[in-house]
Coordinates of C-alpha atoms and ligand atoms in Angstrom, one line a residue:
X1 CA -35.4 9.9 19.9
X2 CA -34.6 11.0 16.2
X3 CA -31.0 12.7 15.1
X4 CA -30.0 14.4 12.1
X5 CA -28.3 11.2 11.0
X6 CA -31.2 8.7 10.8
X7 CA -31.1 9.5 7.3
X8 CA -28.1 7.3 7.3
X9 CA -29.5 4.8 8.8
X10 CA -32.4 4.3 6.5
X11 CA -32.5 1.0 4.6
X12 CA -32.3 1.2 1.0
X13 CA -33.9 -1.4 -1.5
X14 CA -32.6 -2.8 -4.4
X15 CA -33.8 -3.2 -7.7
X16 CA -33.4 -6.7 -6.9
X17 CA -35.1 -7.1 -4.1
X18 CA -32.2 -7.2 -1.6
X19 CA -32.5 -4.7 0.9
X20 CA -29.0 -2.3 2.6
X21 CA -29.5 -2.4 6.1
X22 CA -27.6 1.4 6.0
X23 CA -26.6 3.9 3.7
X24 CA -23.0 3.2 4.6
X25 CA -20.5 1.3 2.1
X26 CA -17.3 0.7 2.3
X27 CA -15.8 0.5 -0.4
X28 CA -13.6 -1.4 -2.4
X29 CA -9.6 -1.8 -0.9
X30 CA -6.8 -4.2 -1.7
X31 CA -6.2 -6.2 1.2
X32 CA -3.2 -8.1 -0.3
X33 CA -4.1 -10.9 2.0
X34 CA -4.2 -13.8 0.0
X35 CA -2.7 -16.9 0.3
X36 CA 0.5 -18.0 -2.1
X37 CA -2.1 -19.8 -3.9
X38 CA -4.2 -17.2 -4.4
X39 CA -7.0 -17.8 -1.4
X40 CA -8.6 -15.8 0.7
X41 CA -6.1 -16.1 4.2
X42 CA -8.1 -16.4 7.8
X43 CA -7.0 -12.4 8.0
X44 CA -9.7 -11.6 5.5
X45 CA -12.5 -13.3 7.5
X46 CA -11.2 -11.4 11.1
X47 CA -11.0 -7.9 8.9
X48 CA -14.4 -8.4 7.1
X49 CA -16.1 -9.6 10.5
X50 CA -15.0 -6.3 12.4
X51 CA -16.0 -3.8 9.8
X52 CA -19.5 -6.0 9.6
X53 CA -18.9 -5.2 13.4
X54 CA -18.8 -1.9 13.3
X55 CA -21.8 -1.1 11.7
X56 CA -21.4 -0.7 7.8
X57 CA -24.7 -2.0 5.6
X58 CA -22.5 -3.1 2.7
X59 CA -18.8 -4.0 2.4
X60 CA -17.3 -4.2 -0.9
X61 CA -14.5 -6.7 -0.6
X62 CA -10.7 -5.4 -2.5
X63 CA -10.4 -6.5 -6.4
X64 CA -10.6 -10.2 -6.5
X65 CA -8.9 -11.0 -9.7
X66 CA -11.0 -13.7 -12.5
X67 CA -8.0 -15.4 -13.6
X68 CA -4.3 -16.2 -12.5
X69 CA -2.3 -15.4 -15.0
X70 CA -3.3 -11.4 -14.7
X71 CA -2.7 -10.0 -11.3
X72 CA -2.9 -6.2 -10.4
X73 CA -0.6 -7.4 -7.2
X74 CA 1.2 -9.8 -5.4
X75 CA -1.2 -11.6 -3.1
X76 CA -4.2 -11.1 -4.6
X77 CA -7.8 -13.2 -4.5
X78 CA -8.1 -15.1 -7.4
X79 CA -11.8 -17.0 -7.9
X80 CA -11.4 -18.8 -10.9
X81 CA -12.8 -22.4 -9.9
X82 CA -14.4 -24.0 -6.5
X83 CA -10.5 -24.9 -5.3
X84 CA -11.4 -22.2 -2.6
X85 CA -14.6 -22.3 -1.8
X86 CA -14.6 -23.4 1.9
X87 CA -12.0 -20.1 2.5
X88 CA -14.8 -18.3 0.7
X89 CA -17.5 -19.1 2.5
X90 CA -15.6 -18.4 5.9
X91 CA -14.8 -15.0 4.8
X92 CA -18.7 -14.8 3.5
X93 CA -19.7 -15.8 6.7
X94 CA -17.7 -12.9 8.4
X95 CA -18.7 -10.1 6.6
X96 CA -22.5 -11.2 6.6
X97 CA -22.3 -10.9 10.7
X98 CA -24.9 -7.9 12.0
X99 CA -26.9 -7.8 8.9
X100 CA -24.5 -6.6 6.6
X101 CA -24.0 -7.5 2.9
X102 CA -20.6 -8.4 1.8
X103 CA -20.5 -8.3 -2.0
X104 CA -16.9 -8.9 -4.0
X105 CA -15.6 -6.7 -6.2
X106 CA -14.2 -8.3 -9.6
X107 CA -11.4 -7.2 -11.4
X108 CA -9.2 -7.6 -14.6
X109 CA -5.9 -5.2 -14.8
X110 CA -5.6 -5.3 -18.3
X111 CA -2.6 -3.3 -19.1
X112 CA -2.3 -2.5 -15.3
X113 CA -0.6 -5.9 -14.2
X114 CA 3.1 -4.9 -13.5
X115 CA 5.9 -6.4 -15.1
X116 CA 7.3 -8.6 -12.4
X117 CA 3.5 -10.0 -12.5
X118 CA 2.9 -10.3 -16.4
X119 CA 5.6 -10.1 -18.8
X120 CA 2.2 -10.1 -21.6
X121 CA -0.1 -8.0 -20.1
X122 CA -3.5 -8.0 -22.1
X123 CA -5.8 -5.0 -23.2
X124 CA -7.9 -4.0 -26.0
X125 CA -5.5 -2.6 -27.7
X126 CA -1.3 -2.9 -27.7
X127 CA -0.3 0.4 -26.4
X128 CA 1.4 0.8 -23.5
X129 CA 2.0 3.5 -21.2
X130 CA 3.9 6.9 -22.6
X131 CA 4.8 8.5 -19.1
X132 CA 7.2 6.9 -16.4
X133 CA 4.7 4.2 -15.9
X134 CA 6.4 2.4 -19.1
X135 CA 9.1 1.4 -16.6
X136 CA 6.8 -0.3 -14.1
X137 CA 4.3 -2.3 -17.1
X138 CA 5.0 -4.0 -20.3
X139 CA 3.3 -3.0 -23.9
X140 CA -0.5 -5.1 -23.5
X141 CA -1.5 -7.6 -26.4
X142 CA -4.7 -6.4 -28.0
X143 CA -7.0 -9.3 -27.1
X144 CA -8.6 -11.3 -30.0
X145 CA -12.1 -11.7 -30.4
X146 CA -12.3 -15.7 -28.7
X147 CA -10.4 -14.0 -25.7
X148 CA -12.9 -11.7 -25.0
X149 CA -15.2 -13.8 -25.0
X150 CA -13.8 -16.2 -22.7
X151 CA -12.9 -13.4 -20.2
X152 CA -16.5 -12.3 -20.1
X153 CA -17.1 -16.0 -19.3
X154 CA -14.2 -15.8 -16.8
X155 CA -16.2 -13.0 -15.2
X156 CA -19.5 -15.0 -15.0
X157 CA -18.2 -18.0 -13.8
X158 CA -16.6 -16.0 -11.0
X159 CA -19.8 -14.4 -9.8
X160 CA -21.7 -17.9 -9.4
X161 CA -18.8 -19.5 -7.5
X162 CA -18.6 -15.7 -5.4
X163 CA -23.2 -16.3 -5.0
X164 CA -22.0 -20.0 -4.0
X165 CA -20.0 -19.2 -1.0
X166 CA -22.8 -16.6 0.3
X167 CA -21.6 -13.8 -0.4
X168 CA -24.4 -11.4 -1.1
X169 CA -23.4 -9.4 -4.1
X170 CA -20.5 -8.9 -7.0
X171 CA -19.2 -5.4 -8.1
X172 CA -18.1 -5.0 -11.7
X173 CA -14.6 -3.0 -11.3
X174 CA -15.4 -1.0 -14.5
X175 CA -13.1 2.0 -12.5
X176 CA -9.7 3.5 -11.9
X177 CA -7.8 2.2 -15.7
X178 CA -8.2 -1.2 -15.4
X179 CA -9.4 -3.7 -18.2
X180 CA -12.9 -2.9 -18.1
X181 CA -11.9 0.9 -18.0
X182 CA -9.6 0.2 -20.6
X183 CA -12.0 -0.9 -22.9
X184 CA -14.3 2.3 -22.1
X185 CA -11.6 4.6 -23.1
X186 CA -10.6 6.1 -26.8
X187 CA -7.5 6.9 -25.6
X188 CA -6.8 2.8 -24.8
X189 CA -9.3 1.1 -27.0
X190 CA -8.5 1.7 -30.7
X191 CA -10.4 -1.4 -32.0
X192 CA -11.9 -0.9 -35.1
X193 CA -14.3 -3.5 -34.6
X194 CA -17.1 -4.4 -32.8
X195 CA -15.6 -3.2 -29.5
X196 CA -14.2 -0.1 -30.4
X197 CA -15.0 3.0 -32.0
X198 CA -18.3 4.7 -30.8
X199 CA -19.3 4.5 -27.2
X200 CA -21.8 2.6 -27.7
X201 CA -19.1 -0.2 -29.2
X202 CA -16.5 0.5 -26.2
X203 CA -19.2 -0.1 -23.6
X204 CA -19.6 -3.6 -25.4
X205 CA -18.0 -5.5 -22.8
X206 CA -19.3 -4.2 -19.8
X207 CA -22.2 -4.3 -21.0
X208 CA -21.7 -8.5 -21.9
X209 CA -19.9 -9.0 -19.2
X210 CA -23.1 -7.5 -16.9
X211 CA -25.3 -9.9 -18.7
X212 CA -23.3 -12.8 -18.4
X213 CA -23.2 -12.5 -14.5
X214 CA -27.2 -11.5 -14.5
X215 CA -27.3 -14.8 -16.2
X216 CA -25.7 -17.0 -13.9
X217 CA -26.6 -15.4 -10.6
X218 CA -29.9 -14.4 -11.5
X219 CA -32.3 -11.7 -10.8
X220 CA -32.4 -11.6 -7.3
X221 CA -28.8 -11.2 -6.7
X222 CA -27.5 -7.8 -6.2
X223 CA -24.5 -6.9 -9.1
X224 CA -23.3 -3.4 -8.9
X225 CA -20.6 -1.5 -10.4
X226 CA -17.8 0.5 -9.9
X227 CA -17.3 3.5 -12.7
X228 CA -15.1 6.5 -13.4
X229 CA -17.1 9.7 -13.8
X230 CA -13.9 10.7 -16.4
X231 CA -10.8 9.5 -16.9
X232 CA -9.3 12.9 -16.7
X233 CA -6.9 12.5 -19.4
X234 CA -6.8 14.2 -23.1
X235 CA -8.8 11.9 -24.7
X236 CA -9.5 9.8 -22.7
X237 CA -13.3 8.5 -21.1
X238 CA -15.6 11.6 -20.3
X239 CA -18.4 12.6 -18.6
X240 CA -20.6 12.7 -21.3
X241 CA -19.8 8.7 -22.2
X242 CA -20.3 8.0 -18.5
X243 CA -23.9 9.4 -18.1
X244 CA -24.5 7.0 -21.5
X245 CA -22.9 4.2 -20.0
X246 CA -24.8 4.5 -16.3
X247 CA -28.2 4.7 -18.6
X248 CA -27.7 1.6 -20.5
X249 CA -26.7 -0.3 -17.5
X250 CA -29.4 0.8 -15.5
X251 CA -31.7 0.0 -18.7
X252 CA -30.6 -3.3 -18.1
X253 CA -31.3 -3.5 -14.5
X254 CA -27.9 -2.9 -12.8
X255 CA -28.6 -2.3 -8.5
X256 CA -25.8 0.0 -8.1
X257 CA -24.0 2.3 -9.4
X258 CA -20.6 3.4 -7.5
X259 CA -18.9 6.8 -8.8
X260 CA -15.3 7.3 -8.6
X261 CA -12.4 8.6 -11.0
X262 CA -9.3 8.5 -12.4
X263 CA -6.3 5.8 -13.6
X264 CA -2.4 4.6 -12.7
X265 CA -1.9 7.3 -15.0
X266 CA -4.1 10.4 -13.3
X267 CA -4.9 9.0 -9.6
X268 CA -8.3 11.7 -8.8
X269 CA -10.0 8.6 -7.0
X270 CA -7.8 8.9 -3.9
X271 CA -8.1 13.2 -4.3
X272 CA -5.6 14.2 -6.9
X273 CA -8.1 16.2 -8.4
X274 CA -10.4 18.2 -5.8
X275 CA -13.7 18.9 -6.6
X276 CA -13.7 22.2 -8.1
X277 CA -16.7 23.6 -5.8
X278 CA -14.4 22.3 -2.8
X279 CA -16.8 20.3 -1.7
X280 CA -16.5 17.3 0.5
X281 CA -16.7 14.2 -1.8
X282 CA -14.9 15.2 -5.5
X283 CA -17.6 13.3 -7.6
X284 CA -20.8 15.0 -6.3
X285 CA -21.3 17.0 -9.0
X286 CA -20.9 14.4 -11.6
X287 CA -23.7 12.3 -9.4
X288 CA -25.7 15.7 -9.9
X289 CA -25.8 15.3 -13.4
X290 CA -26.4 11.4 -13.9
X291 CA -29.2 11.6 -10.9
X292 CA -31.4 14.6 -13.3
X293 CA -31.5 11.4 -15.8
X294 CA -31.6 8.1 -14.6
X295 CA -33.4 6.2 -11.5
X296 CA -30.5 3.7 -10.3
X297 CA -29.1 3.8 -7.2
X298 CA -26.2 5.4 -6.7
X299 CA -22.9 6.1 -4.6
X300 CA -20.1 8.3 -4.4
X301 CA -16.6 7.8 -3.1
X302 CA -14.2 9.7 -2.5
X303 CA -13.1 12.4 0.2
X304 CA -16.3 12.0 2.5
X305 CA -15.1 12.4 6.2
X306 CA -18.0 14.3 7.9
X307 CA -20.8 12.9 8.8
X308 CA -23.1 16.2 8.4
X309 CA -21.6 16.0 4.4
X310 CA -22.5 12.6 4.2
X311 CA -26.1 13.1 5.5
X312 CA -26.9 16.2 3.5
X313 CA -25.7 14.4 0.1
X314 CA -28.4 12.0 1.3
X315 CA -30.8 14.1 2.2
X316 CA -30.7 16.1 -1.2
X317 CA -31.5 13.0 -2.9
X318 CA -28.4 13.1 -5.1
X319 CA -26.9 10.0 -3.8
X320 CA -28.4 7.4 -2.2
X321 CA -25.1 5.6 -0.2
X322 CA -22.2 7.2 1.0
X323 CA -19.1 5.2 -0.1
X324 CA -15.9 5.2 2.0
X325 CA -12.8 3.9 2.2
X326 CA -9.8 5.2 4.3
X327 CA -12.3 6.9 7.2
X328 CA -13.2 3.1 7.7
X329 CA -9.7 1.9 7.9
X330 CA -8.5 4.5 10.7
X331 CA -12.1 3.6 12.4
X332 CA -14.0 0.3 11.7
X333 CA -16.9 1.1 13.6
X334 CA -17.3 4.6 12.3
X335 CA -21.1 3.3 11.2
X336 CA -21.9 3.2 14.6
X337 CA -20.2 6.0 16.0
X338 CA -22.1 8.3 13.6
X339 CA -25.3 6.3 14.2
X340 CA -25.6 7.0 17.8
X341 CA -25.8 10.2 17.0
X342 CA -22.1 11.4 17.3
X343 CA -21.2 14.3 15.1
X344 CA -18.0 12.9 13.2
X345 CA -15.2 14.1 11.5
X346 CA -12.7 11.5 10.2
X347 CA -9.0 12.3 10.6
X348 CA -7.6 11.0 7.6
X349 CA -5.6 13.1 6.2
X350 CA -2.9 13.3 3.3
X351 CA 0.4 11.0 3.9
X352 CA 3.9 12.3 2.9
X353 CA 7.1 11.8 3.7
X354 CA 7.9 15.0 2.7
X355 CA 10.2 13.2 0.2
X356 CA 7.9 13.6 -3.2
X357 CA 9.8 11.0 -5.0
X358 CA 9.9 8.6 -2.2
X359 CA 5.9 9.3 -1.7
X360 CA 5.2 8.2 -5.3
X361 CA 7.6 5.5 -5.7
X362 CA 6.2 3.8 -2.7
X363 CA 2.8 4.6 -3.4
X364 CA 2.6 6.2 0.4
X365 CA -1.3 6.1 1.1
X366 CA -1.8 1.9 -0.2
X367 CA 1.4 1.1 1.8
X368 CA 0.1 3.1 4.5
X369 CA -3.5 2.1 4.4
X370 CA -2.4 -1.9 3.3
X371 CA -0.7 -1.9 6.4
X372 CA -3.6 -0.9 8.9
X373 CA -5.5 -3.2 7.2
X374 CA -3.3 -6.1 7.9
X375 CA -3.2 -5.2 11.4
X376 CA -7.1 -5.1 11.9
X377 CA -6.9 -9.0 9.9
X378 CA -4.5 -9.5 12.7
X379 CA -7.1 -8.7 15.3
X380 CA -5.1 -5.6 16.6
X381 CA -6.2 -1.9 16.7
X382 CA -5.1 0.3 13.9
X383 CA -2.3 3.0 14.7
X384 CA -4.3 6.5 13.6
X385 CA -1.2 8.0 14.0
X386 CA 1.9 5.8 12.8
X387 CA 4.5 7.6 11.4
X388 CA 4.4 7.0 7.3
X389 CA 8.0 6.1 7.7
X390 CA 7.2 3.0 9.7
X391 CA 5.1 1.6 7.2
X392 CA 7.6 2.1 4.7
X393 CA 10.2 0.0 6.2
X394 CA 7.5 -3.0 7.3
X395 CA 7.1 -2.9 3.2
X396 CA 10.4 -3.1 2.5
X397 CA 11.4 -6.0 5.2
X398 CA 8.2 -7.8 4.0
X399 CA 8.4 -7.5 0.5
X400 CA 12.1 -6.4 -0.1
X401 CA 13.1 -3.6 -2.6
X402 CA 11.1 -5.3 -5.4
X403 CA 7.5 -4.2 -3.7
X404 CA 8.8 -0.6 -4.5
X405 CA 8.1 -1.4 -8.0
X406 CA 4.5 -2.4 -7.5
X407 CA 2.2 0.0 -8.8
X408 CA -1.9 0.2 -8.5
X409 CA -5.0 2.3 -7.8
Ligands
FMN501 C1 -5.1 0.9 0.2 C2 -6.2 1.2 -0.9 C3 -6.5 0.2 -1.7 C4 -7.5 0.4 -2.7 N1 -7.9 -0.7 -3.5 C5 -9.0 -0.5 -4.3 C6 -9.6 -1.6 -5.0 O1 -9.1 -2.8 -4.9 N2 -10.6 -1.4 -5.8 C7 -11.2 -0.1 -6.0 O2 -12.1 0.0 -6.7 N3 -10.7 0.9 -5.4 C8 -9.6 0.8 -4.5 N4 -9.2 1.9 -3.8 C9 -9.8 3.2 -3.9 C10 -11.0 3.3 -2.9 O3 -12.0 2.4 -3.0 C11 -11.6 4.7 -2.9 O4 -12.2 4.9 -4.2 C12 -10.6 5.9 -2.6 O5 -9.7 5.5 -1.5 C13 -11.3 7.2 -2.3 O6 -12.2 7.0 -1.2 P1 -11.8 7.6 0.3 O7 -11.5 9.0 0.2 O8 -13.0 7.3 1.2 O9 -10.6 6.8 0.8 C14 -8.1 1.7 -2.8 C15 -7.7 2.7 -2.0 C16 -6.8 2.5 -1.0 C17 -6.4 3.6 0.0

């Protein structure tokens, strides 16, 4: 018997060659469940195994940092040598379980590593934040020429050790104001050298980086990427620079593209920004425009929670998975719920405290979503329903006041 969803659960091939059992992803969220040096913890393995579980074709791990000494958070992944490999291959192993793909995401903050993490934060160019975020992160070092060379290495070298532990895929985190993003941006890259300037000079290192992972992995393992449709900030990356920067890359053979939006400075990737047509998912009409031009698979993220929205972006052809994030976090086997043919709406909703100031200070959703995601690594049943307040206070007994001064995207 056929339902309206099978569309969802049609498999989707690569260019690569690696086939998605599903048209489900779920995409990218910080665990903070790493170890105090920096491993993947036995939590990450019981978390990835139940949303493999539950149905999802591809799990995108959260940002797994290339090197040490430039975290986004406390108890982040770092994969910088083989030291964890066996913890790597467990978590693999997990979130390979049902025939799903578990590909990591990799990620340099750039100027986006807070202070009690980097006193000398790094970035294409030394300008630091103007708004209230000055408090939270130091003025970046523009990087010299040698260092960007050896963090495109640092990238590469991650994505063989990340194909060495079987996982099945690496994500580029080219999204949400982090180094990668940084670079893309006139408003953060003022190099007037080879990386800098046109956009043709600020997609440089994404575009290096890309090649220097397609080297090492090579071309039948699947490397994706996650990029901002705009920046949405004066000056800052566009639309128009995005389209160029999703054509060169799938020039070049990238397998997927991921669309979100948005920095530290303007958050739109968790819904700051509606879409103006009020639809569903905010970045479906940017995918609109990209998918008239270019023949790369593609997702969006961001503010899916039905599943007839998700199958009719599928079925108009505009987007070929349907990424999501909190919906899988409140239900881990929402896949399968919706693939038996269950109509489904998700009931995420907004968090507040009704307190603004306390809302932003303590970043309300990521506390409230880092903390359901610690209990499902925990092997317990996520709490739909606690009270935002509750998670609050498990922050501040965990992490003490200072976690109140952690900032990310
Ligand atoms: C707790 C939390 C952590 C996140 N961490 C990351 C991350 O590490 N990398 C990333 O690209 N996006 C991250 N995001 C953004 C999500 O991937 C996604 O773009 C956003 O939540 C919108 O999707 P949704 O409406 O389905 O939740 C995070 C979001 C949340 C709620």
């Amino acid at each position: 018997m056929t339902n309206t969803y099978d569309i969802l659960n049609t498999p989707l091939s690569l260019p690569c060659g690696a086939v998605i059992k599903n048209r489900f992803m779920k995409s990218a969220m910080s665990e903070i469940l790493g170890t105090p040096a920096y491993g993947p913890s036995k939590e990450l393995a019981t978390l990835y195994g139940t949303w493999a579980q539950g149905g999802t074709g591809l799990l995108i791990t959260g940002n797994v940092m290339i090197d040490p000494t430039a975290l986004g958070e406390p108890k982040n992944v770092v994969i910088e040598d083989e030291r964890h490999l066996g913890a790597l291959s467990r978590w693999a192993t997990a979130g390979t379980k049902n025939g799903a793909h578990i590909w990591v995401q990799l990620n340099h903050p750039g100027k986006q590593s807070p202070r009690n993490l980097s006193r000398q934060p790094v970035a294409p160019s030394a300008i630091g934040f103007e708004s209230a975020l000055k408090n939270f992160f130091a003025t970046p070092k523009a990087l010299e020429e040698n260092e960007i060379q050896e963090l495109i290495q640092k990238f590469a070298r991650s994505a063989g050790i990340v194909k060495k532990a079987g996982f099945t895929g690496v994500q580029i985190h080219a999204a949400h104001g982090y180094l990668v993003s940084q670079f893309l941006s006139p408003l953060h890259n003022r190099r007037a050298d080879a990386w800098g300037g046109s956009i043709e000079n600020r997609m440089r290192f994404v575009m290096e980086i890309y090649r220097a992972i397609r080297q090492e992995v090579g071309p039948d393992f699947p490397v994706g990427i996650k990029l901002n449709s705009a920046d949405f900030l004066r000056g800052g990356f566009t639309e128009e620079d995005a389209a160029e920067v999703v054509a060169a890359l799938a020039h070049e053979g990238i397998d997927l593209v991921e669309m979100s939006g948005g920095t530290y400075e303007a958050p739109a990737m968790t819904g700051s920004r509606r879409s103006q047509s009020g639809e569903e998912a905010y970045f479906m009409g940017f995918a609109r425009k990209i998918r008239k031009n270019v023949q790369v698979p593609l997702v969006v993220t961001g503010g899916f929670r039905t599943s007839e929205a998700m199958a009719s972006a599928l079925a108009g052809g505009e987007i070929d998975m349907v990424g999501l994030a909190r919906p899988l976090v409140v239900d881990p086997d929402l896949p399968s719920k919706i693939l038996s043919g269950q109509e489904y709406r998700s009931s995420v909703k907004p968090l507040t405290t009704g307190i603004k100031l306390i809302d932003r200070l303590a970043m309300l959703e990521i506390t409230w979503y880092e903390n359901q995601i610690g209990r499902i690594g925990r092997g317990n049943k996520t709490r739909p329903n606690e009270n935002v307040w509750v998670s609050l206070i498990k922050m501040a007994t965990r992490g003490g006041m200072e976690q109140f001064r952690r900032r990310r995207a």
